[in-house]
Amino acid sequence: MAFTGKYELESQENFDQLMKALGFSDDIIKKYKDITSVIEFVQNGNSFQCIYHFGNRVVKNNFTIGQESEFVSFTGHKVKALAKLEGENKLVVTMQGLTAVMELCGDRIIETITNGEVSFKKISKRI
Protein backbone atom coordinates (compact mmCIF):
# COMPACT_ATOMS: atom_id res chain seq x y z
CA MET A 1 0.00 0.00 0.00
CA ALA A 2 2.95 2.22 -0.68
CA PHE A 3 1.12 4.52 -3.10
CA THR A 4 -1.92 5.23 -0.92
CA GLY A 5 -2.19 8.95 -0.20
CA LYS A 6 -2.84 12.40 -1.74
CA TYR A 7 -0.22 14.22 -3.76
CA GLU A 8 -0.26 17.83 -4.98
CA LEU A 9 1.54 19.03 -8.10
CA GLU A 10 4.80 20.69 -7.16
CA SER A 11 6.53 21.15 -10.54
CA GLN A 12 6.37 20.04 -14.16
CA GLU A 13 8.58 20.11 -17.25
CA ASN A 14 7.73 19.88 -20.98
CA PHE A 15 3.93 19.92 -20.62
CA ASP A 16 3.52 22.05 -23.77
CA GLN A 17 5.81 19.83 -25.85
CA LEU A 18 4.00 16.62 -24.95
CA MET A 19 0.55 18.11 -25.51
CA LYS A 20 1.61 19.44 -28.93
CA ALA A 21 3.06 16.03 -29.82
CA LEU A 22 -0.31 14.50 -28.91
CA GLY A 23 -2.09 16.96 -31.21
CA PHE A 24 -3.79 19.20 -28.63
CA SER A 25 -4.62 22.76 -29.62
CA ASP A 26 -2.94 25.79 -28.06
CA ASP A 27 -6.25 26.64 -26.34
CA ILE A 28 -6.40 23.24 -24.60
CA ILE A 29 -2.72 23.46 -23.64
CA LYS A 30 -3.21 26.92 -22.16
CA LYS A 31 -6.33 25.77 -20.27
CA TYR A 32 -4.59 22.85 -18.54
CA LYS A 33 -0.96 23.99 -18.27
CA ASP A 34 -1.08 25.87 -14.98
CA ILE A 35 -4.09 24.23 -13.39
CA THR A 36 -3.63 22.98 -9.82
CA SER A 37 -3.82 19.22 -9.63
CA VAL A 38 -4.04 16.68 -6.84
CA ILE A 39 -3.91 12.93 -7.32
CA GLU A 40 -5.21 10.52 -4.70
CA PHE A 41 -4.10 6.89 -4.75
CA VAL A 42 -5.90 4.10 -2.93
CA GLN A 43 -3.96 0.86 -3.25
CA ASN A 44 -5.39 -2.45 -2.09
CA GLY A 45 -2.88 -5.12 -3.07
CA ASN A 46 -2.84 -5.13 -6.89
CA SER A 47 -5.98 -3.01 -7.21
CA PHE A 48 -5.73 0.76 -7.51
CA GLN A 49 -8.12 3.68 -7.54
CA CYS A 50 -6.64 6.95 -8.76
CA ILE A 51 -8.69 10.08 -8.29
CA TYR A 52 -7.37 13.10 -10.17
CA HIS A 53 -8.49 16.61 -9.23
CA PHE A 54 -7.75 19.12 -12.02
CA GLY A 55 -9.10 22.42 -10.72
CA ASN A 56 -12.82 21.69 -10.32
CA ARG A 57 -12.72 18.60 -12.60
CA VAL A 58 -12.47 15.11 -11.06
CA VAL A 59 -11.42 11.99 -12.99
CA LYS A 60 -11.45 8.50 -11.43
CA ASN A 61 -9.58 5.52 -12.77
CA ASN A 62 -9.79 2.02 -11.30
CA PHE A 63 -7.42 -0.69 -12.44
CA THR A 64 -5.74 -3.93 -11.45
CA ILE A 65 -2.11 -4.71 -12.11
CA GLY A 66 -1.73 -6.97 -15.15
CA GLN A 67 -5.28 -6.48 -16.46
CA GLU A 68 -6.27 -4.19 -19.33
CA SER A 69 -8.50 -1.39 -18.04
CA GLU A 70 -10.23 1.68 -19.38
CA PHE A 71 -8.62 4.95 -18.31
CA VAL A 72 -10.02 8.46 -18.66
CA SER A 73 -7.53 11.24 -19.40
CA PHE A 74 -7.64 14.73 -17.90
CA THR A 75 -9.35 15.91 -21.11
CA GLY A 76 -12.04 13.23 -20.83
CA HIS A 77 -10.72 10.90 -23.55
CA LYS A 78 -11.11 7.18 -22.81
CA VAL A 79 -8.28 4.78 -23.61
CA LYS A 80 -7.43 1.14 -22.91
CA ALA A 81 -4.28 0.70 -20.86
CA LEU A 82 -2.27 -1.93 -19.06
CA ALA A 83 -0.65 -1.26 -15.69
CA LYS A 84 2.22 -3.16 -14.14
CA LEU A 85 4.16 -2.75 -10.94
CA GLU A 86 7.95 -2.80 -11.03
CA GLY A 87 9.19 -3.46 -7.52
CA GLU A 88 7.12 -1.83 -4.80
CA ASN A 89 7.49 1.80 -5.82
CA LYS A 90 7.16 2.03 -9.61
CA LEU A 91 3.87 1.88 -11.47
CA VAL A 92 4.08 1.66 -15.28
CA VAL A 93 0.99 2.25 -17.45
CA THR A 94 1.10 1.74 -21.23
CA MET A 95 -1.60 2.99 -23.60
CA GLN A 96 -1.93 3.98 -27.26
CA GLY A 97 1.69 5.04 -27.85
CA LEU A 98 2.15 6.51 -24.37
CA THR A 99 4.01 5.21 -21.38
CA ALA A 100 3.38 6.72 -17.94
CA VAL A 101 5.81 5.85 -15.17
CA MET A 102 4.91 6.87 -11.62
CA GLU A 103 7.69 6.32 -9.14
CA LEU A 104 7.26 6.80 -5.43
CA CYS A 105 10.36 8.51 -3.99
CA GLY A 106 9.89 9.22 -0.28
CA ASP A 107 7.01 11.69 0.03
CA ARG A 108 6.94 12.49 -3.70
CA ILE A 109 5.66 10.85 -6.85
CA ILE A 110 7.74 11.50 -9.94
CA GLU A 111 5.65 10.91 -13.04
CA THR A 112 7.16 10.72 -16.50
CA ILE A 113 4.88 10.43 -19.54
CA THR A 114 6.58 9.57 -22.81
CA ASN A 115 5.25 9.67 -26.37
CA GLY A 116 7.97 8.69 -28.82
CA GLU A 117 10.91 10.99 -28.08
CA VAL A 118 8.91 13.59 -26.13
CA SER A 119 8.71 13.29 -22.34
CA PHE A 120 6.75 15.24 -19.76
CA LYS A 121 7.80 15.11 -16.13
CA LYS A 122 5.86 16.17 -13.08
CA ILE A 123 6.63 15.96 -9.41
CA SER A 124 3.86 15.81 -6.81
CA LYS A 125 4.35 15.99 -3.04
CA ARG A 126 2.34 14.05 -0.46
CA ILE A 127 -0.13 16.28 1.38
PDB file of N, CA and C in Angstrom, residues 1-68:
ATOM      1  N   MET A   1       0.825  -1.191   0.000  1.00  0.00           N
ATOM      2  CA  MET A   1       0.000   0.000   0.000  1.00  0.00           C
ATOM      3  C   MET A   1       0.867   1.253   0.000  1.00  0.00           C
ATOM      4  N   ALA A   2       1.987   1.135  -0.651  1.00  0.00           N
ATOM      5  CA  ALA A   2       2.952   2.224  -0.679  1.00  0.00           C
ATOM      6  C   ALA A   2       2.410   3.487  -1.344  1.00  0.00           C
ATOM      7  N   PHE A   3       1.584   3.351  -2.360  1.00  0.00           N
ATOM      8  CA  PHE A   3       1.119   4.519  -3.104  1.00  0.00           C
ATOM      9  C   PHE A   3      -0.027   5.265  -2.422  1.00  0.00           C
ATOM     10  N   THR A   4      -0.744   4.620  -1.530  1.00  0.00           N
ATOM     11  CA  THR A   4      -1.919   5.226  -0.917  1.00  0.00           C
ATOM     12  C   THR A   4      -1.587   6.586  -0.314  1.00  0.00           C
ATOM     13  N   GLY A   5      -2.373   7.602  -0.712  1.00  0.00           N
ATOM     14  CA  GLY A   5      -2.187   8.954  -0.202  1.00  0.00           C
ATOM     15  C   GLY A   5      -2.587   9.987  -1.234  1.00  0.00           C
ATOM     16  N   LYS A   6      -2.538  11.273  -0.834  1.00  0.00           N
ATOM     17  CA  LYS A   6      -2.838  12.397  -1.736  1.00  0.00           C
ATOM     18  C   LYS A   6      -1.551  13.137  -2.036  1.00  0.00           C
ATOM     19  N   TYR A   7      -1.424  13.541  -3.301  1.00  0.00           N
ATOM     20  CA  TYR A   7      -0.218  14.219  -3.764  1.00  0.00           C
ATOM     21  C   TYR A   7      -0.616  15.457  -4.579  1.00  0.00           C
ATOM     22  N   GLU A   8       0.028  16.572  -4.282  1.00  0.00           N
ATOM     23  CA  GLU A   8      -0.263  17.826  -4.976  1.00  0.00           C
ATOM     24  C   GLU A   8       0.889  18.184  -5.906  1.00  0.00           C
ATOM     25  N   LEU A   9       0.540  18.650  -7.108  1.00  0.00           N
ATOM     26  CA  LEU A   9       1.541  19.031  -8.099  1.00  0.00           C
ATOM     27  C   LEU A   9       2.477  20.077  -7.518  1.00  0.00           C
ATOM     28  N   GLU A  10       3.772  19.793  -7.650  1.00  0.00           N
ATOM     29  CA  GLU A  10       4.803  20.691  -7.156  1.00  0.00           C
ATOM     30  C   GLU A  10       5.535  21.371  -8.315  1.00  0.00           C
ATOM     31  N   SER A  11       5.852  20.598  -9.361  1.00  0.00           N
ATOM     32  CA  SER A  11       6.525  21.153 -10.538  1.00  0.00           C
ATOM     33  C   SER A  11       6.289  20.253 -11.737  1.00  0.00           C
ATOM     34  N   GLN A  12       6.509  20.830 -12.931  1.00  0.00           N
ATOM     35  CA  GLN A  12       6.369  20.045 -14.158  1.00  0.00           C
ATOM     36  C   GLN A  12       7.288  20.617 -15.231  1.00  0.00           C
ATOM     37  N   GLU A  13       7.698  19.739 -16.150  1.00  0.00           N
ATOM     38  CA  GLU A  13       8.577  20.113 -17.251  1.00  0.00           C
ATOM     39  C   GLU A  13       8.041  19.533 -18.551  1.00  0.00           C
ATOM     40  N   ASN A  14       8.064  20.312 -19.618  1.00  0.00           N
ATOM     41  CA  ASN A  14       7.732  19.880 -20.978  1.00  0.00           C
ATOM     42  C   ASN A  14       6.253  19.549 -21.212  1.00  0.00           C
ATOM     43  N   PHE A  15       5.363  20.142 -20.423  1.00  0.00           N
ATOM     44  CA  PHE A  15       3.932  19.918 -20.624  1.00  0.00           C
ATOM     45  C   PHE A  15       3.524  20.320 -22.038  1.00  0.00           C
ATOM     46  N   ASP A  16       3.907  21.547 -22.443  1.00  0.00           N
ATOM     47  CA  ASP A  16       3.524  22.049 -23.772  1.00  0.00           C
ATOM     48  C   ASP A  16       3.992  21.120 -24.885  1.00  0.00           C
ATOM     49  N   GLN A  17       5.249  20.674 -24.799  1.00  0.00           N
ATOM     50  CA  GLN A  17       5.813  19.834 -25.854  1.00  0.00           C
ATOM     51  C   GLN A  17       5.057  18.519 -26.000  1.00  0.00           C
ATOM     52  N   LEU A  18       4.727  17.884 -24.865  1.00  0.00           N
ATOM     53  CA  LEU A  18       3.998  16.620 -24.950  1.00  0.00           C
ATOM     54  C   LEU A  18       2.598  16.842 -25.506  1.00  0.00           C
ATOM     55  N   MET A  19       1.907  17.853 -25.038  1.00  0.00           N
ATOM     56  CA  MET A  19       0.545  18.110 -25.513  1.00  0.00           C
ATOM     57  C   MET A  19       0.525  18.412 -27.013  1.00  0.00           C
ATOM     58  N   LYS A  20       1.522  19.158 -27.488  1.00  0.00           N
ATOM     59  CA  LYS A  20       1.615  19.440 -28.933  1.00  0.00           C
ATOM     60  C   LYS A  20       1.882  18.154 -29.702  1.00  0.00           C
ATOM     61  N   ALA A  21       2.766  17.303 -29.165  1.00  0.00           N
ATOM     62  CA  ALA A  21       3.064  16.028 -29.822  1.00  0.00           C
ATOM     63  C   ALA A  21       1.831  15.136 -29.896  1.00  0.00           C
ATOM     64  N   LEU A  22       0.923  15.289 -28.923  1.00  0.00           N
ATOM     65  CA  LEU A  22      -0.311  14.500 -28.914  1.00  0.00           C
ATOM     66  C   LEU A  22      -1.421  15.138 -29.747  1.00  0.00           C
ATOM     67  N   GLY A  23      -1.137  16.319 -30.312  1.00  0.00           N
ATOM     68  CA  GLY A  23      -2.090  16.957 -31.211  1.00  0.00           C
ATOM     69  C   GLY A  23      -3.092  17.885 -30.554  1.00  0.00           C
ATOM     70  N   PHE A  24      -2.861  18.284 -29.300  1.00  0.00           N
ATOM     71  CA  PHE A  24      -3.786  19.195 -28.633  1.00  0.00           C
ATOM     72  C   PHE A  24      -3.584  20.626 -29.114  1.00  0.00           C
ATOM     73  N   SER A  25      -4.668  21.374 -29.163  1.00  0.00           N
ATOM     74  CA  SER A  25      -4.624  22.763 -29.615  1.00  0.00           C
ATOM     75  C   SER A  25      -3.982  23.658 -28.555  1.00  0.00           C
ATOM     76  N   ASP A  26      -3.530  24.818 -28.988  1.00  0.00           N
ATOM     77  CA  ASP A  26      -2.941  25.789 -28.057  1.00  0.00           C
ATOM     78  C   ASP A  26      -3.939  26.194 -26.978  1.00  0.00           C
ATOM     79  N   ASP A  27      -5.226  26.280 -27.327  1.00  0.00           N
ATOM     80  CA  ASP A  27      -6.248  26.637 -26.336  1.00  0.00           C
ATOM     81  C   ASP A  27      -6.353  25.591 -25.228  1.00  0.00           C
ATOM     82  N   ILE A  28      -6.337  24.322 -25.599  1.00  0.00           N
ATOM     83  CA  ILE A  28      -6.399  23.237 -24.603  1.00  0.00           C
ATOM     84  C   ILE A  28      -5.140  23.256 -23.749  1.00  0.00           C
ATOM     85  N   ILE A  29      -3.992  23.429 -24.385  1.00  0.00           N
ATOM     86  CA  ILE A  29      -2.722  23.462 -23.643  1.00  0.00           C
ATOM     87  C   ILE A  29      -2.741  24.595 -22.630  1.00  0.00           C
ATOM     88  N   LYS A  30      -3.163  25.757 -23.056  1.00  0.00           N
ATOM     89  CA  LYS A  30      -3.215  26.918 -22.156  1.00  0.00           C
ATOM     90  C   LYS A  30      -4.180  26.658 -20.991  1.00  0.00           C
ATOM     91  N   LYS A  31      -5.311  26.033 -21.285  1.00  0.00           N
ATOM     92  CA  LYS A  31      -6.331  25.766 -20.268  1.00  0.00           C
ATOM     93  C   LYS A  31      -5.817  24.860 -19.157  1.00  0.00           C
ATOM     94  N   TYR A  32      -5.012  23.851 -19.508  1.00  0.00           N
ATOM     95  CA  TYR A  32      -4.593  22.851 -18.538  1.00  0.00           C
ATOM     96  C   TYR A  32      -3.176  23.025 -18.010  1.00  0.00           C
ATOM     97  N   LYS A  33      -2.379  23.886 -18.630  1.00  0.00           N
ATOM     98  CA  LYS A  33      -0.963  23.988 -18.270  1.00  0.00           C
ATOM     99  C   LYS A  33      -0.735  24.352 -16.805  1.00  0.00           C
ATOM    100  N   ASP A  34      -1.352  25.379 -16.330  1.00  0.00           N
ATOM    101  CA  ASP A  34      -1.076  25.872 -14.981  1.00  0.00           C
ATOM    102  C   ASP A  34      -2.163  25.550 -13.972  1.00  0.00           C
ATOM    103  N   ILE A  35      -2.998  24.581 -14.289  1.00  0.00           N
ATOM    104  CA  ILE A  35      -4.087  24.228 -13.389  1.00  0.00           C
ATOM    105  C   ILE A  35      -3.534  23.431 -12.196  1.00  0.00           C
ATOM    106  N   THR A  36      -4.039  23.720 -11.022  1.00  0.00           N
ATOM    107  CA  THR A  36      -3.632  22.983  -9.825  1.00  0.00           C
ATOM    108  C   THR A  36      -4.175  21.564  -9.909  1.00  0.00           C
ATOM    109  N   SER A  37      -3.331  20.607  -9.590  1.00  0.00           N
ATOM    110  CA  SER A  37      -3.816  19.224  -9.633  1.00  0.00           C
ATOM    111  C   SER A  37      -3.389  18.468  -8.387  1.00  0.00           C
ATOM    112  N   VAL A  38      -4.284  17.581  -7.963  1.00  0.00           N
ATOM    113  CA  VAL A  38      -4.043  16.680  -6.837  1.00  0.00           C
ATOM    114  C   VAL A  38      -4.431  15.287  -7.310  1.00  0.00           C
ATOM    115  N   ILE A  39      -3.595  14.307  -6.998  1.00  0.00           N
ATOM    116  CA  ILE A  39      -3.914  12.926  -7.317  1.00  0.00           C
ATOM    117  C   ILE A  39      -3.988  12.153  -6.002  1.00  0.00           C
ATOM    118  N   GLU A  40      -5.032  11.348  -5.894  1.00  0.00           N
ATOM    119  CA  GLU A  40      -5.213  10.519  -4.701  1.00  0.00           C
ATOM    120  C   GLU A  40      -5.142   9.056  -5.119  1.00  0.00           C
ATOM    121  N   PHE A  41      -4.237   8.317  -4.499  1.00  0.00           N
ATOM    122  CA  PHE A  41      -4.096   6.885  -4.747  1.00  0.00           C
ATOM    123  C   PHE A  41      -4.689   6.110  -3.589  1.00  0.00           C
ATOM    124  N   VAL A  42      -5.460   5.075  -3.923  1.00  0.00           N
ATOM    125  CA  VAL A  42      -5.904   4.099  -2.934  1.00  0.00           C
ATOM    126  C   VAL A  42      -5.461   2.752  -3.488  1.00  0.00           C
ATOM    127  N   GLN A  43      -4.498   2.136  -2.822  1.00  0.00           N
ATOM    128  CA  GLN A  43      -3.963   0.856  -3.254  1.00  0.00           C
ATOM    129  C   GLN A  43      -4.419  -0.224  -2.298  1.00  0.00           C
ATOM    130  N   ASN A  44      -4.978  -1.286  -2.875  1.00  0.00           N
ATOM    131  CA  ASN A  44      -5.389  -2.449  -2.093  1.00  0.00           C
ATOM    132  C   ASN A  44      -4.791  -3.667  -2.789  1.00  0.00           C
ATOM    133  N   GLY A  45      -3.580  -4.037  -2.384  1.00  0.00           N
ATOM    134  CA  GLY A  45      -2.883  -5.122  -3.066  1.00  0.00           C
ATOM    135  C   GLY A  45      -2.555  -4.707  -4.487  1.00  0.00           C
ATOM    136  N   ASN A  46      -3.075  -5.446  -5.472  1.00  0.00           N
ATOM    137  CA  ASN A  46      -2.839  -5.131  -6.886  1.00  0.00           C
ATOM    138  C   ASN A  46      -3.931  -4.278  -7.507  1.00  0.00           C
ATOM    139  N   SER A  47      -4.902  -3.866  -6.713  1.00  0.00           N
ATOM    140  CA  SER A  47      -5.981  -3.008  -7.211  1.00  0.00           C
ATOM    141  C   SER A  47      -5.714  -1.558  -6.803  1.00  0.00           C
ATOM    142  N   PHE A  48      -5.962  -0.657  -7.738  1.00  0.00           N
ATOM    143  CA  PHE A  48      -5.734   0.762  -7.508  1.00  0.00           C
ATOM    144  C   PHE A  48      -6.972   1.563  -7.873  1.00  0.00           C
ATOM    145  N   GLN A  49      -7.177   2.628  -7.143  1.00  0.00           N
ATOM    146  CA  GLN A  49      -8.117   3.676  -7.541  1.00  0.00           C
ATOM    147  C   GLN A  49      -7.292   4.960  -7.540  1.00  0.00           C
ATOM    148  N   CYS A  50      -7.326   5.666  -8.652  1.00  0.00           N
ATOM    149  CA  CYS A  50      -6.641   6.949  -8.764  1.00  0.00           C
ATOM    150  C   CYS A  50      -7.701   8.007  -9.023  1.00  0.00           C
ATOM    151  N   ILE A  51      -7.734   8.989  -8.153  1.00  0.00           N
ATOM    152  CA  ILE A  51      -8.690  10.084  -8.292  1.00  0.00           C
ATOM    153  C   ILE A  51      -7.887  11.343  -8.574  1.00  0.00           C
ATOM    154  N   TYR A  52      -8.091  11.911  -9.739  1.00  0.00           N
ATOM    155  CA  TYR A  52      -7.372  13.102 -10.165  1.00  0.00           C
ATOM    156  C   TYR A  52      -8.279  14.315 -10.012  1.00  0.00           C
ATOM    157  N   HIS A  53      -7.776  15.337  -9.375  1.00  0.00           N
ATOM    158  CA  HIS A  53      -8.487  16.609  -9.227  1.00  0.00           C
ATOM    159  C   HIS A  53      -7.729  17.644 -10.055  1.00  0.00           C
ATOM    160  N   PHE A  54      -8.322  18.084 -11.151  1.00  0.00           N
ATOM    161  CA  PHE A  54      -7.752  19.115 -12.016  1.00  0.00           C
ATOM    162  C   PHE A  54      -8.621  20.351 -11.861  1.00  0.00           C
ATOM    163  N   GLY A  55      -8.223  21.281 -11.001  1.00  0.00           N
ATOM    164  CA  GLY A  55      -9.096  22.417 -10.724  1.00  0.00           C
ATOM    165  C   GLY A  55     -10.395  21.887 -10.146  1.00  0.00           C
ATOM    166  N   ASN A  56     -11.528  22.179 -10.810  1.00  0.00           N
ATOM    167  CA  ASN A  56     -12.817  21.692 -10.315  1.00  0.00           C
ATOM    168  C   ASN A  56     -13.264  20.399 -11.016  1.00  0.00           C
ATOM    169  N   ARG A  57     -12.430  19.837 -11.873  1.00  0.00           N
ATOM    170  CA  ARG A  57     -12.724  18.599 -12.602  1.00  0.00           C
ATOM    171  C   ARG A  57     -12.141  17.403 -11.845  1.00  0.00           C
ATOM    172  N   VAL A  58     -12.919  16.325 -11.734  1.00  0.00           N
ATOM    173  CA  VAL A  58     -12.471  15.112 -11.060  1.00  0.00           C
ATOM    174  C   VAL A  58     -12.560  13.936 -12.036  1.00  0.00           C
ATOM    175  N   VAL A  59     -11.477  13.168 -12.129  1.00  0.00           N
ATOM    176  CA  VAL A  59     -11.421  11.994 -12.990  1.00  0.00           C
ATOM    177  C   VAL A  59     -11.002  10.809 -12.125  1.00  0.00           C
ATOM    178  N   LYS A  60     -11.758   9.706 -12.210  1.00  0.00           N
ATOM    179  CA  LYS A  60     -11.448   8.503 -11.430  1.00  0.00           C
ATOM    180  C   LYS A  60     -11.078   7.366 -12.371  1.00  0.00           C
ATOM    181  N   ASN A  61      -9.996   6.701 -12.036  1.00  0.00           N
ATOM    182  CA  ASN A  61      -9.577   5.520 -12.771  1.00  0.00           C
ATOM    183  C   ASN A  61      -9.363   4.379 -11.790  1.00  0.00           C
ATOM    184  N   ASN A  62      -9.964   3.229 -12.094  1.00  0.00           N
ATOM    185  CA  ASN A  62      -9.795   2.023 -11.298  1.00  0.00           C
ATOM    186  C   ASN A  62      -9.124   0.984 -12.189  1.00  0.00           C
ATOM    187  N   PHE A  63      -8.107   0.317 -11.641  1.00  0.00           N
ATOM    188  CA  PHE A  63      -7.422  -0.688 -12.438  1.00  0.00           C
ATOM    189  C   PHE A  63      -6.753  -1.712 -11.528  1.00  0.00           C
ATOM    190  N   THR A  64      -6.430  -2.847 -12.145  1.00  0.00           N
ATOM    191  CA  THR A  64      -5.743  -3.926 -11.446  1.00  0.00           C
ATOM    192  C   THR A  64      -4.470  -4.236 -12.223  1.00  0.00           C
ATOM    193  N   ILE A  65      -3.391  -4.398 -11.503  1.00  0.00           N
ATOM    194  CA  ILE A  65      -2.107  -4.709 -12.111  1.00  0.00           C
ATOM    195  C   ILE A  65      -2.239  -5.953 -12.983  1.00  0.00           C
ATOM    196  N   GLY A  66      -1.735  -5.840 -14.233  1.00  0.00           N
ATOM    197  CA  GLY A  66      -1.728  -6.974 -15.150  1.00  0.00           C
ATOM    198  C   GLY A  66      -2.996  -7.177 -15.947  1.00  0.00           C
ATOM    199  N   GLN A  67      -4.028  -6.361 -15.711  1.00  0.00           N
ATOM    200  CA  GLN A  67      -5.284  -6.478 -16.460  1.00  0.00           C
ATOM    201  C   GLN A  67      -5.524  -5.201 -17.263  1.00  0.00           C
ATOM    202  N   GLU A  68      -5.950  -5.364 -18.524  1.00  0.00           N
ATOM    203  CA  GLU A  68      -6.274  -4.191 -19.325  1.00  0.00           C
ATOM    204  C   GLU A  68      -7.494  -3.495 -18.720  1.00  0.00           C
TER     205      GLU A  68
END
